[in-house]
Amino acid sequence: MPRTPFYLKRIIPIIVLLFTFISCGVSASPEVQPDENGSIDPELLQGREVWGIHCSSCHGASGQGGRGKKLNNGELATSYPDQTSLISVIQNGKGQGMPAFSSKLTIDETEAVISYIFDVLN
Ligand code: HEC
């Protein structure tokens, strides 16, 4: 077997590292942007954290869907015009695939993730 040239040996780990960074970037949930006054709403930051820990694995980093339903196409506001019904879906679960989060998320955390879905993902 021919020996791998030296320059290739050096470049392969760099390529592997680059791919790792790129794929991490793609799977990260969208950042919360500052408003016109340059301040960042802490509720949205909390919502992003909850989303990354509990929701993005099924609904996709940007809510694009996957194992869970697509949540970033503006339909949620039509299907759930009042926040109470949306809180209840997240707390109690839905159908076969959507788990109940009442034992994992407080109402505040649930409201925060809803704000993140509406204000950042949609
Ligand atoms: C284990 C996978 C999974 C996880 C984790 C998950 N979901 Fe879901 N979710 C689903 C599936 C599947 C559905 C579709 C359920 C159905 O309609 O039968 C769904 C439905 C929903 C719906 C209702 C959508 C509609 O149009 O009726 C909302 C809202 C929702 N998820 C929000 C969340 C939030 C917020 C989190 C994180 C706190 C989360 N989900 C975590 C799988 C998941």
CSV table of N, CA and C and ligand atoms in Angstrom, one decimal:
chain,number,residue,atom,x,y,z
A,1,MET,N,0.8,-1.2,0.0
A,1,MET,CA,0.0,0.0,0.0
A,1,MET,C,0.9,1.2,0.0
A,2,PRO,N,0.6,2.2,-0.9
A,2,PRO,CA,1.4,3.4,-0.9
A,2,PRO,C,1.3,4.2,0.4
A,3,ARG,N,2.3,4.9,0.8
A,3,ARG,CA,2.3,5.7,2.0
A,3,ARG,C,1.4,7.0,1.7
A,4,THR,N,0.6,7.4,2.7
A,4,THR,CA,-0.1,8.6,2.5
A,4,THR,C,0.9,9.8,2.6
A,5,PRO,N,0.8,10.7,1.6
A,5,PRO,CA,1.8,11.8,1.6
A,5,PRO,C,1.6,12.6,2.9
A,6,PHE,N,2.7,13.2,3.3
A,6,PHE,CA,2.7,13.9,4.6
A,6,PHE,C,1.7,15.1,4.6
A,7,TYR,N,1.6,15.8,3.5
A,7,TYR,CA,0.6,17.0,3.5
A,7,TYR,C,-0.8,16.5,3.7
A,8,LEU,N,-1.1,15.3,3.2
A,8,LEU,CA,-2.5,14.8,3.4
A,8,LEU,C,-2.8,14.4,4.8
A,9,LYS,N,-1.7,13.8,5.5
A,9,LYS,CA,-1.9,13.5,6.9
A,9,LYS,C,-2.2,14.7,7.7
A,10,ARG,N,-1.6,15.8,7.4
A,10,ARG,CA,-1.8,17.0,8.2
A,10,ARG,C,-3.2,17.6,7.9
A,11,ILE,N,-3.6,17.5,6.6
A,11,ILE,CA,-4.8,18.2,6.2
A,11,ILE,C,-6.1,17.4,6.6
A,12,ILE,N,-6.0,16.1,6.7
A,12,ILE,CA,-7.2,15.3,7.1
A,12,ILE,C,-7.9,15.7,8.4
A,13,PRO,N,-7.1,15.8,9.5
A,13,PRO,CA,-7.7,16.3,10.7
A,13,PRO,C,-8.3,17.7,10.6
A,14,ILE,N,-7.7,18.5,9.8
A,14,ILE,CA,-8.3,19.9,9.7
A,14,ILE,C,-9.6,19.8,9.0
A,15,ILE,N,-9.7,19.0,7.9
A,15,ILE,CA,-11.0,18.8,7.2
A,15,ILE,C,-12.1,18.3,8.2
A,16,VAL,N,-11.7,17.2,9.0
A,16,VAL,CA,-12.6,16.6,9.9
A,16,VAL,C,-13.1,17.7,10.9
A,17,LEU,N,-12.2,18.5,11.4
A,17,LEU,CA,-12.6,19.6,12.3
A,17,LEU,C,-13.5,20.6,11.7
A,18,LEU,N,-13.2,21.0,10.5
A,18,LEU,CA,-14.1,21.9,9.7
A,18,LEU,C,-15.5,21.4,9.6
A,19,PHE,N,-15.6,20.1,9.2
A,19,PHE,CA,-16.9,19.5,9.0
A,19,PHE,C,-17.7,19.5,10.4
A,20,THR,N,-17.0,19.2,11.4
A,20,THR,CA,-17.6,19.2,12.7
A,20,THR,C,-18.2,20.6,13.1
A,21,PHE,N,-17.4,21.6,12.8
A,21,PHE,CA,-17.9,23.0,13.1
A,21,PHE,C,-19.1,23.3,12.2
A,22,ILE,N,-19.0,23.0,10.9
A,22,ILE,CA,-20.1,23.3,10.0
A,22,ILE,C,-21.3,22.6,10.4
A,23,SER,N,-21.2,21.3,10.7
A,23,SER,CA,-22.5,20.6,11.1
A,23,SER,C,-23.1,21.1,12.4
A,24,CYS,N,-22.2,21.5,13.3
A,24,CYS,CA,-22.7,22.1,14.6
A,24,CYS,C,-23.5,23.4,14.3
A,25,GLY,N,-23.0,24.2,13.4
A,25,GLY,CA,-23.6,25.5,13.1
A,25,GLY,C,-25.0,25.2,12.5
A,26,VAL,N,-25.1,24.2,11.6
A,26,VAL,CA,-26.4,23.9,10.9
A,26,VAL,C,-27.4,23.5,11.9
A,27,SER,N,-27.0,22.7,12.9
A,27,SER,CA,-28.0,22.1,13.8
A,27,SER,C,-28.4,23.0,15.0
A,28,ALA,N,-27.6,24.2,15.2
A,28,ALA,CA,-28.0,25.1,16.3
A,28,ALA,C,-29.2,25.8,16.0
A,29,SER,N,-30.1,26.1,17.0
A,29,SER,CA,-31.3,26.8,16.8
A,29,SER,C,-31.0,28.3,16.6
A,30,PRO,N,-31.8,29.0,15.8
A,30,PRO,CA,-31.6,30.4,15.6
A,30,PRO,C,-31.4,31.2,16.8
A,31,GLU,N,-30.5,32.1,16.8
A,31,GLU,CA,-30.2,33.0,17.9
A,31,GLU,C,-31.3,34.0,18.1
A,32,VAL,N,-31.4,34.5,19.3
A,32,VAL,CA,-32.3,35.6,19.6
A,32,VAL,C,-31.7,36.9,19.2
A,33,GLN,N,-32.3,37.7,18.3
A,33,GLN,CA,-31.7,38.9,17.9
A,33,GLN,C,-32.1,40.1,18.8
A,34,PRO,N,-31.2,41.1,19.0
A,34,PRO,CA,-31.5,42.2,19.8
A,34,PRO,C,-32.6,43.1,19.1
A,35,ASP,N,-33.5,43.7,19.9
A,35,ASP,CA,-34.5,44.6,19.3
A,35,ASP,C,-33.9,45.9,18.9
A,36,GLU,N,-34.7,46.9,18.4
A,36,GLU,CA,-34.2,48.1,17.9
A,36,GLU,C,-33.4,48.9,18.9
A,37,ASN,N,-33.7,48.7,20.2
A,37,ASN,CA,-32.9,49.4,21.2
A,37,ASN,C,-31.6,48.6,21.6
A,38,GLY,N,-31.4,47.5,21.0
A,38,GLY,CA,-30.2,46.8,21.2
A,38,GLY,C,-30.3,45.8,22.4
A,39,SER,N,-31.5,45.7,23.0
A,39,SER,CA,-31.6,44.8,24.1
A,39,SER,C,-32.3,43.5,23.7
A,40,ILE,N,-31.9,42.4,24.5
A,40,ILE,CA,-32.3,41.1,24.2
A,40,ILE,C,-33.3,40.7,25.2
A,41,ASP,N,-34.5,40.2,24.8
A,41,ASP,CA,-35.5,39.8,25.8
A,41,ASP,C,-35.1,38.5,26.5
A,42,PRO,N,-34.9,38.5,27.8
A,42,PRO,CA,-34.5,37.4,28.5
A,42,PRO,C,-35.4,36.2,28.4
A,43,GLU,N,-36.7,36.5,28.2
A,43,GLU,CA,-37.7,35.4,28.1
A,43,GLU,C,-37.4,34.6,26.8
A,44,LEU,N,-37.0,35.3,25.7
A,44,LEU,CA,-36.7,34.6,24.5
A,44,LEU,C,-35.4,33.7,24.6
A,45,LEU,N,-34.5,34.2,25.4
A,45,LEU,CA,-33.2,33.5,25.7
A,45,LEU,C,-33.6,32.2,26.4
A,46,GLN,N,-34.4,32.3,27.4
A,46,GLN,CA,-34.9,31.1,28.2
A,46,GLN,C,-35.6,30.2,27.2
A,47,GLY,N,-36.5,30.7,26.4
A,47,GLY,CA,-37.2,29.9,25.4
A,47,GLY,C,-36.3,29.2,24.5
A,48,ARG,N,-35.2,29.8,24.0
A,48,ARG,CA,-34.3,29.1,23.1
A,48,ARG,C,-33.6,28.0,23.8
A,49,GLU,N,-33.3,28.2,25.1
A,49,GLU,CA,-32.7,27.1,25.9
A,49,GLU,C,-33.6,25.9,26.0
A,50,VAL,N,-34.8,26.2,26.4
A,50,VAL,CA,-35.8,25.1,26.5
A,50,VAL,C,-36.0,24.4,25.2
A,51,TRP,N,-36.1,25.2,24.1
A,51,TRP,CA,-36.3,24.6,22.8
A,51,TRP,C,-35.1,23.7,22.4
A,52,GLY,N,-33.9,24.1,22.7
A,52,GLY,CA,-32.7,23.3,22.4
A,52,GLY,C,-32.6,22.0,23.2
A,53,ILE,N,-33.1,22.1,24.4
A,53,ILE,CA,-33.0,20.9,25.3
A,53,ILE,C,-34.1,20.0,25.0
A,54,HIS,N,-35.3,20.5,24.9
A,54,HIS,CA,-36.5,19.6,24.9
A,54,HIS,C,-37.3,19.4,23.6
A,55,CYS,N,-37.1,20.3,22.6
A,55,CYS,CA,-38.0,20.3,21.5
A,55,CYS,C,-37.3,20.1,20.2
A,56,SER,N,-36.1,20.6,20.0
A,56,SER,CA,-35.5,20.6,18.6
A,56,SER,C,-35.1,19.2,18.1
A,57,SER,N,-34.9,18.3,19.1
A,57,SER,CA,-34.6,16.9,18.6
A,57,SER,C,-35.7,16.4,17.7
A,58,CYS,N,-36.9,16.7,18.0
A,58,CYS,CA,-38.1,16.2,17.2
A,58,CYS,C,-38.6,17.2,16.2
A,59,HIS,N,-38.6,18.5,16.6
A,59,HIS,CA,-39.2,19.5,15.7
A,59,HIS,C,-38.2,20.1,14.8
A,60,GLY,N,-36.9,19.8,14.9
A,60,GLY,CA,-35.9,20.4,14.1
A,60,GLY,C,-35.3,21.7,14.7
A,61,ALA,N,-34.1,22.0,14.5
A,61,ALA,CA,-33.5,23.2,15.2
A,61,ALA,C,-34.2,24.4,14.9
A,62,SER,N,-34.7,24.6,13.7
A,62,SER,CA,-35.5,25.8,13.3
A,62,SER,C,-37.0,25.6,13.3
A,63,GLY,N,-37.4,24.5,13.8
A,63,GLY,CA,-38.8,24.2,13.8
A,63,GLY,C,-39.3,23.7,12.5
A,64,GLN,N,-38.3,23.2,11.7
A,64,GLN,CA,-38.6,22.8,10.3
A,64,GLN,C,-39.3,21.4,10.3
A,65,GLY,N,-39.4,20.8,11.4
A,65,GLY,CA,-40.1,19.5,11.5
A,65,GLY,C,-39.1,18.3,11.3
A,66,GLY,N,-39.6,17.1,11.6
A,66,GLY,CA,-38.7,15.9,11.6
A,66,GLY,C,-39.6,14.8,12.1
A,67,ARG,N,-39.2,14.3,13.2
A,67,ARG,CA,-40.1,13.3,13.9
A,67,ARG,C,-41.3,14.0,14.4
A,68,GLY,N,-41.2,15.3,14.8
A,68,GLY,CA,-42.3,16.1,15.2
A,68,GLY,C,-42.8,17.0,14.1
A,69,LYS,N,-43.9,17.6,14.3
A,69,LYS,CA,-44.5,18.4,13.3
A,69,LYS,C,-43.7,19.7,13.0
A,70,LYS,N,-43.9,20.2,11.8
A,70,LYS,CA,-43.2,21.5,11.4
A,70,LYS,C,-43.9,22.6,12.2
A,71,LEU,N,-43.2,23.5,12.9
A,71,LEU,CA,-43.8,24.5,13.7
A,71,LEU,C,-43.4,25.9,13.3
A,72,ASN,N,-42.7,26.0,12.2
A,72,ASN,CA,-42.2,27.4,11.8
A,72,ASN,C,-42.9,27.9,10.5
A,73,ASN,N,-44.0,27.4,10.2
A,73,ASN,CA,-44.7,27.9,9.0
A,73,ASN,C,-45.9,28.8,9.2
A,74,GLY,N,-46.0,29.3,10.4
A,74,GLY,CA,-47.0,30.3,10.7
A,74,GLY,C,-48.4,29.7,11.0
A,75,GLU,N,-48.5,28.3,10.9
A,75,GLU,CA,-49.8,27.7,11.1
A,75,GLU,C,-50.2,27.6,12.5
A,76,LEU,N,-49.2,27.6,13.4
A,76,LEU,CA,-49.5,27.5,14.8
A,76,LEU,C,-50.4,28.6,15.4
A,77,ALA,N,-50.2,29.8,14.9
A,77,ALA,CA,-51.0,30.9,15.4
A,77,ALA,C,-52.5,30.7,14.9
A,78,THR,N,-52.7,30.1,13.8
A,78,THR,CA,-54.1,29.8,13.3
A,78,THR,C,-54.7,28.7,14.1
A,79,SER,N,-53.9,27.6,14.3
A,79,SER,CA,-54.5,26.4,14.9
A,79,SER,C,-54.7,26.7,16.4
A,80,TYR,N,-53.9,27.5,17.0
A,80,TYR,CA,-54.0,27.8,18.4
A,80,TYR,C,-54.1,29.3,18.6
A,81,PRO,N,-55.2,29.9,18.4
A,81,PRO,CA,-55.3,31.4,18.5
A,81,PRO,C,-55.1,31.9,19.9
A,82,ASP,N,-55.4,31.1,20.9
A,82,ASP,CA,-55.1,31.6,22.3
A,82,ASP,C,-54.0,30.8,22.9
A,83,GLN,N,-53.2,31.5,23.7
A,83,GLN,CA,-52.0,30.9,24.3
A,83,GLN,C,-52.3,29.8,25.2
A,84,THR,N,-53.5,29.8,25.9
A,84,THR,CA,-53.8,28.8,26.9
A,84,THR,C,-53.9,27.4,26.2
A,85,SER,N,-54.5,27.3,25.0
A,85,SER,CA,-54.6,26.0,24.4
A,85,SER,C,-53.3,25.5,24.0
A,86,LEU,N,-52.4,26.4,23.6
A,86,LEU,CA,-51.0,26.0,23.2
A,86,LEU,C,-50.2,25.5,24.5
A,87,ILE,N,-50.4,26.2,25.6
A,87,ILE,CA,-49.7,25.8,26.8
A,87,ILE,C,-50.2,24.4,27.2
A,88,SER,N,-51.5,24.2,27.0
A,88,SER,CA,-52.1,22.9,27.4
A,88,SER,C,-51.6,21.7,26.5
A,89,VAL,N,-51.4,22.0,25.2
A,89,VAL,CA,-50.8,21.0,24.3
A,89,VAL,C,-49.4,20.6,24.7
A,90,ILE,N,-48.6,21.6,25.1
A,90,ILE,CA,-47.2,21.3,25.4
A,90,ILE,C,-47.2,20.6,26.8
A,91,GLN,N,-48.0,21.1,27.7
A,91,GLN,CA,-48.0,20.5,29.1
A,91,GLN,C,-48.6,19.0,29.1
A,92,ASN,N,-49.6,18.8,28.2
A,92,ASN,CA,-50.3,17.5,28.3
A,92,ASN,C,-50.0,16.5,27.1
A,93,GLY,N,-49.3,17.0,26.1
A,93,GLY,CA,-48.9,16.2,25.0
A,93,GLY,C,-50.1,16.1,24.0
A,94,LYS,N,-49.8,15.5,22.8
A,94,LYS,CA,-50.8,15.3,21.8
A,94,LYS,C,-50.5,14.1,21.0
A,95,GLY,N,-51.6,13.4,20.6
A,95,GLY,CA,-51.5,12.2,19.8
A,95,GLY,C,-50.6,11.1,20.3
A,96,GLN,N,-49.9,10.4,19.4
A,96,GLN,CA,-49.0,9.4,19.8
A,96,GLN,C,-47.6,9.9,20.0
A,97,GLY,N,-47.2,11.0,19.3
A,97,GLY,CA,-45.8,11.4,19.3
A,97,GLY,C,-45.4,12.5,20.2
A,98,MET,N,-46.3,13.4,20.6
A,98,MET,CA,-45.9,14.6,21.3
A,98,MET,C,-46.0,14.3,22.8
A,99,PRO,N,-44.9,14.2,23.5
A,99,PRO,CA,-44.9,13.9,24.9
A,99,PRO,C,-45.4,15.0,25.8
A,100,ALA,N,-45.9,14.7,26.9
A,100,ALA,CA,-46.4,15.7,27.9
A,100,ALA,C,-45.2,16.3,28.6
A,101,PHE,N,-45.2,17.6,28.8
A,101,PHE,CA,-44.0,18.2,29.5
A,101,PHE,C,-44.3,18.8,30.9
A,102,SER,N,-45.5,18.4,31.4
A,102,SER,CA,-45.9,19.0,32.7
A,102,SER,C,-45.0,18.7,33.8
A,103,SER,N,-44.3,17.5,33.7
A,103,SER,CA,-43.4,17.2,34.8
A,103,SER,C,-42.0,17.7,34.6
A,104,LYS,N,-41.7,18.3,33.3
A,104,LYS,CA,-40.4,18.8,33.0
A,104,LYS,C,-40.3,20.3,32.9
A,105,LEU,N,-41.4,20.9,32.5
A,105,LEU,CA,-41.4,22.4,32.3
A,105,LEU,C,-42.4,23.1,33.2
A,106,THR,N,-42.0,24.2,33.8
A,106,THR,CA,-42.9,25.0,34.5
A,106,THR,C,-43.8,25.8,33.5
A,107,ILE,N,-44.9,26.4,34.0
A,107,ILE,CA,-45.7,27.2,33.0
A,107,ILE,C,-44.8,28.4,32.5
A,108,ASP,N,-44.0,29.0,33.3
A,108,ASP,CA,-43.1,30.0,32.8
A,108,ASP,C,-42.2,29.6,31.7
A,109,GLU,N,-41.6,28.4,31.8
A,109,GLU,CA,-40.7,27.8,30.8
A,109,GLU,C,-41.5,27.5,29.5
A,110,THR,N,-42.8,27.0,29.7
A,110,THR,CA,-43.6,26.7,28.6
A,110,THR,C,-44.0,28.0,27.8
A,111,GLU,N,-44.3,29.1,28.6
A,111,GLU,CA,-44.6,30.3,27.9
A,111,GLU,C,-43.4,30.9,27.2
A,112,ALA,N,-42.2,30.7,27.8
A,112,ALA,CA,-41.0,31.2,27.2
A,112,ALA,C,-40.7,30.5,25.9
A,113,VAL,N,-40.9,29.1,25.8
A,113,VAL,CA,-40.6,28.4,24.6
A,113,VAL,C,-41.7,28.8,23.5
A,114,ILE,N,-42.9,29.1,23.9
A,114,ILE,CA,-43.9,29.5,23.0
A,114,ILE,C,-43.5,30.9,22.4
A,115,SER,N,-43.0,31.8,23.2
A,115,SER,CA,-42.6,33.1,22.7
A,115,SER,C,-41.5,32.9,21.7
A,116,TYR,N,-40.5,32.0,22.0
A,116,TYR,CA,-39.4,31.7,21.1
A,116,TYR,C,-39.9,31.2,19.8
A,117,ILE,N,-40.9,30.3,19.8
A,117,ILE,CA,-41.4,29.7,18.6
A,117,ILE,C,-42.1,30.8,17.8
A,118,PHE,N,-42.9,31.7,18.4
A,118,PHE,CA,-43.6,32.7,17.6
A,118,PHE,C,-42.6,33.9,17.2
A,119,ASP,N,-41.8,34.3,18.1
A,119,ASP,CA,-41.0,35.5,17.8
A,119,ASP,C,-39.7,35.3,17.0
A,120,VAL,N,-39.1,34.1,17.2
A,120,VAL,CA,-37.8,33.8,16.5
A,120,VAL,C,-38.0,32.8,15.4
A,121,LEU,N,-38.8,31.8,15.6
A,121,LEU,CA,-38.8,30.7,14.6
A,121,LEU,C,-39.8,31.0,13.5
A,122,ASN,N,-40.9,31.9,13.8
A,122,ASN,CA,-41.9,32.1,12.8
A,122,ASN,C,-41.7,33.5,12.2
B,1,HEC,C1,-40.4,12.9,21.0
B,1,HEC,C2,-40.6,13.9,20.0
B,1,HEC,C3,-41.2,15.2,20.3
B,1,HEC,C4,-40.7,16.1,21.3
B,1,HEC,C5,-39.4,16.0,22.2
B,1,HEC,C6,-41.5,17.3,21.2
B,1,HEC,N1,-42.5,17.1,20.3
B,1,HEC,FE1,-44.0,18.4,19.9
B,1,HEC,N2,-44.8,17.1,18.6
B,1,HEC,C7,-44.3,15.9,18.3
B,1,HEC,C8,-45.2,15.2,17.4
B,1,HEC,C9,-45.0,13.8,16.7
B,1,HEC,C10,-46.3,16.0,17.2
B,1,HEC,C11,-47.6,15.8,16.3
B,1,HEC,C12,-48.6,15.2,17.3
B,1,HEC,C13,-50.0,14.9,16.6
B,1,HEC,O1,-50.5,15.9,16.0
B,1,HEC,O2,-50.5,13.8,16.8
B,1,HEC,C14,-46.0,17.2,18.0
B,1,HEC,C15,-46.9,18.3,18.1
B,1,HEC,C16,-46.6,19.5,18.7
B,1,HEC,C17,-47.5,20.6,18.8
B,1,HEC,C18,-48.9,20.7,18.2
B,1,HEC,C19,-48.8,21.1,16.7
B,1,HEC,C20,-50.1,21.2,16.1
B,1,HEC,O3,-50.2,21.8,15.0
B,1,HEC,O4,-51.1,20.7,16.7
B,1,HEC,C21,-46.8,21.6,19.4
B,1,HEC,C22,-47.3,23.0,19.7
B,1,HEC,C23,-45.5,21.1,19.9
B,1,HEC,N3,-45.4,19.8,19.4
B,1,HEC,C24,-44.6,21.7,20.6
B,1,HEC,C25,-43.5,21.1,21.2
B,1,HEC,C26,-42.6,21.8,22.1
B,1,HEC,C27,-42.7,23.3,22.5
B,1,HEC,C28,-41.7,20.9,22.5
B,1,HEC,C29,-40.6,21.1,23.5
B,1,HEC,C30,-41.0,21.5,24.8
B,1,HEC,C31,-42.0,19.6,21.8
B,1,HEC,N4,-43.1,19.8,21.0
B,1,HEC,C32,-41.3,18.5,22.0
B,1,HEC,C33,-43.1,15.3,18.8
B,1,HEC,C34,-42.3,15.9,19.7
